[in-house]
XYZ file of C-alpha atoms in Angstrom:
110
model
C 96.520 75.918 117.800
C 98.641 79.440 117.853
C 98.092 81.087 114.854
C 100.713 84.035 114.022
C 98.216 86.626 115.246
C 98.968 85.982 118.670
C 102.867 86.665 118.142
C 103.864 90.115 118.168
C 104.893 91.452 114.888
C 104.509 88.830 112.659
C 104.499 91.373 109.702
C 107.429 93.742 111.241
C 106.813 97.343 111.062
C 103.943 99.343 109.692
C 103.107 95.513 108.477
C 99.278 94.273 108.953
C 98.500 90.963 109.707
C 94.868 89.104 108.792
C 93.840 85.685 108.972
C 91.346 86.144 106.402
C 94.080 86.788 103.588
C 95.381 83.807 101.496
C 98.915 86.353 102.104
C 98.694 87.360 105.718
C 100.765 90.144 105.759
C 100.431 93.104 103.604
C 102.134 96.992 104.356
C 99.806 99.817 105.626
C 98.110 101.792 103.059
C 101.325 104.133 101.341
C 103.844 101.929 102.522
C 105.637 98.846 100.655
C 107.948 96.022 101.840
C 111.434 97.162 103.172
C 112.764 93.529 101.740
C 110.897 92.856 98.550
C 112.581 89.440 98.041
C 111.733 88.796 101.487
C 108.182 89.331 101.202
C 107.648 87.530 98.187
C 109.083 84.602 99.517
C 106.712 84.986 103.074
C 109.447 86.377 105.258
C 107.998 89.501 106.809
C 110.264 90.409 109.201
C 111.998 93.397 107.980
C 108.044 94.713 107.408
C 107.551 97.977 105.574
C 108.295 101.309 104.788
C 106.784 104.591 103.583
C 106.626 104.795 99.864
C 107.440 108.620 99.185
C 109.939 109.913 102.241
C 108.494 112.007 104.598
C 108.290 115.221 105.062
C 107.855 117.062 107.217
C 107.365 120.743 106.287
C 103.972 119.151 104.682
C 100.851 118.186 105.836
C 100.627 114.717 106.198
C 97.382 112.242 105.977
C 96.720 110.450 108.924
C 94.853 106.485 107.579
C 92.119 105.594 110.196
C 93.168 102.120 111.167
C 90.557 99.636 112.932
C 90.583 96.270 115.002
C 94.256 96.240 115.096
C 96.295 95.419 118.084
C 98.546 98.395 119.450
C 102.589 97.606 118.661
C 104.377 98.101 121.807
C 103.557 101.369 123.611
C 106.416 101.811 126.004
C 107.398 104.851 124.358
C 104.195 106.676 123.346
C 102.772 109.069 125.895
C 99.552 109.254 127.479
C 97.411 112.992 128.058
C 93.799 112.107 129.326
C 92.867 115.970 129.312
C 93.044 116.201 125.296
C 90.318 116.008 123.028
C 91.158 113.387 119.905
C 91.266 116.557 117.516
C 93.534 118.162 120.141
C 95.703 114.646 119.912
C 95.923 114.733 116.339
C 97.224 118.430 116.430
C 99.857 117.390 118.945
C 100.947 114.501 116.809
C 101.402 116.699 113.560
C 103.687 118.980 115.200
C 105.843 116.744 116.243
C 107.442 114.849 113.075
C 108.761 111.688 115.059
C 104.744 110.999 115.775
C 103.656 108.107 113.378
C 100.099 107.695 114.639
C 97.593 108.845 117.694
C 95.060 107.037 119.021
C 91.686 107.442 121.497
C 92.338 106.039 125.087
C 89.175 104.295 126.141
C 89.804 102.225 128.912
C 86.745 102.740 130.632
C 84.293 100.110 131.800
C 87.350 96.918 131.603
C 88.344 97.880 128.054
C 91.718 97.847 127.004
């Protein structure tokens, strides 16, 4: 049995996905559903967006997220050297950042 976990992006953008919901998807804490109508009736697809517009001449709040699988990555960057405070920095200065994240692939993690 597949369940939709296993596909990628069941819940479209900044969606969340849990098997342990009666409604698996659900948007990212200070986002909503893109498609309302959509959602209600279980299509996910179009997932979510932010609920005030961002900007970004104001700090932001960064959500700690946990036991989530990374959306594709082919465009993020990589810096080994940085501290995750140093990261985070990096990632408010630039306003097209939506998220950084500790690299801990040591000892066959991924």
């Amino acid at each position: 049995m597949v369940d939709a976990c296993s596909c990628y992006g069941p819940c479209g953008p900044f969606g969340s996905y849990s098997m342990k919901s009666s409604l698996p998807c659900s948007c990212l804490e200070g986002f909503e559903p893109k498609v309302l109508e959509e959602s209600n009736a279980g299509d996910w697809s179009s997932g979510c967006q932010h609920k005030m517009p961002l900007d970004c001449r104001t700090p932001d709040v960064f959500h700690k997220i946990s036991g989530v699988i990374f959306p594709d990555t082919r465009r993020s960057w990589y810096n080994n050297s940085m501290s995750l405070e140093e990261c985070e920095m990096t990632c408010r200065k630039d306003c097209a950042c939506t998220a950084y994240a500790k690299l801990d692939i040591a000892k066959g993690r991924s």
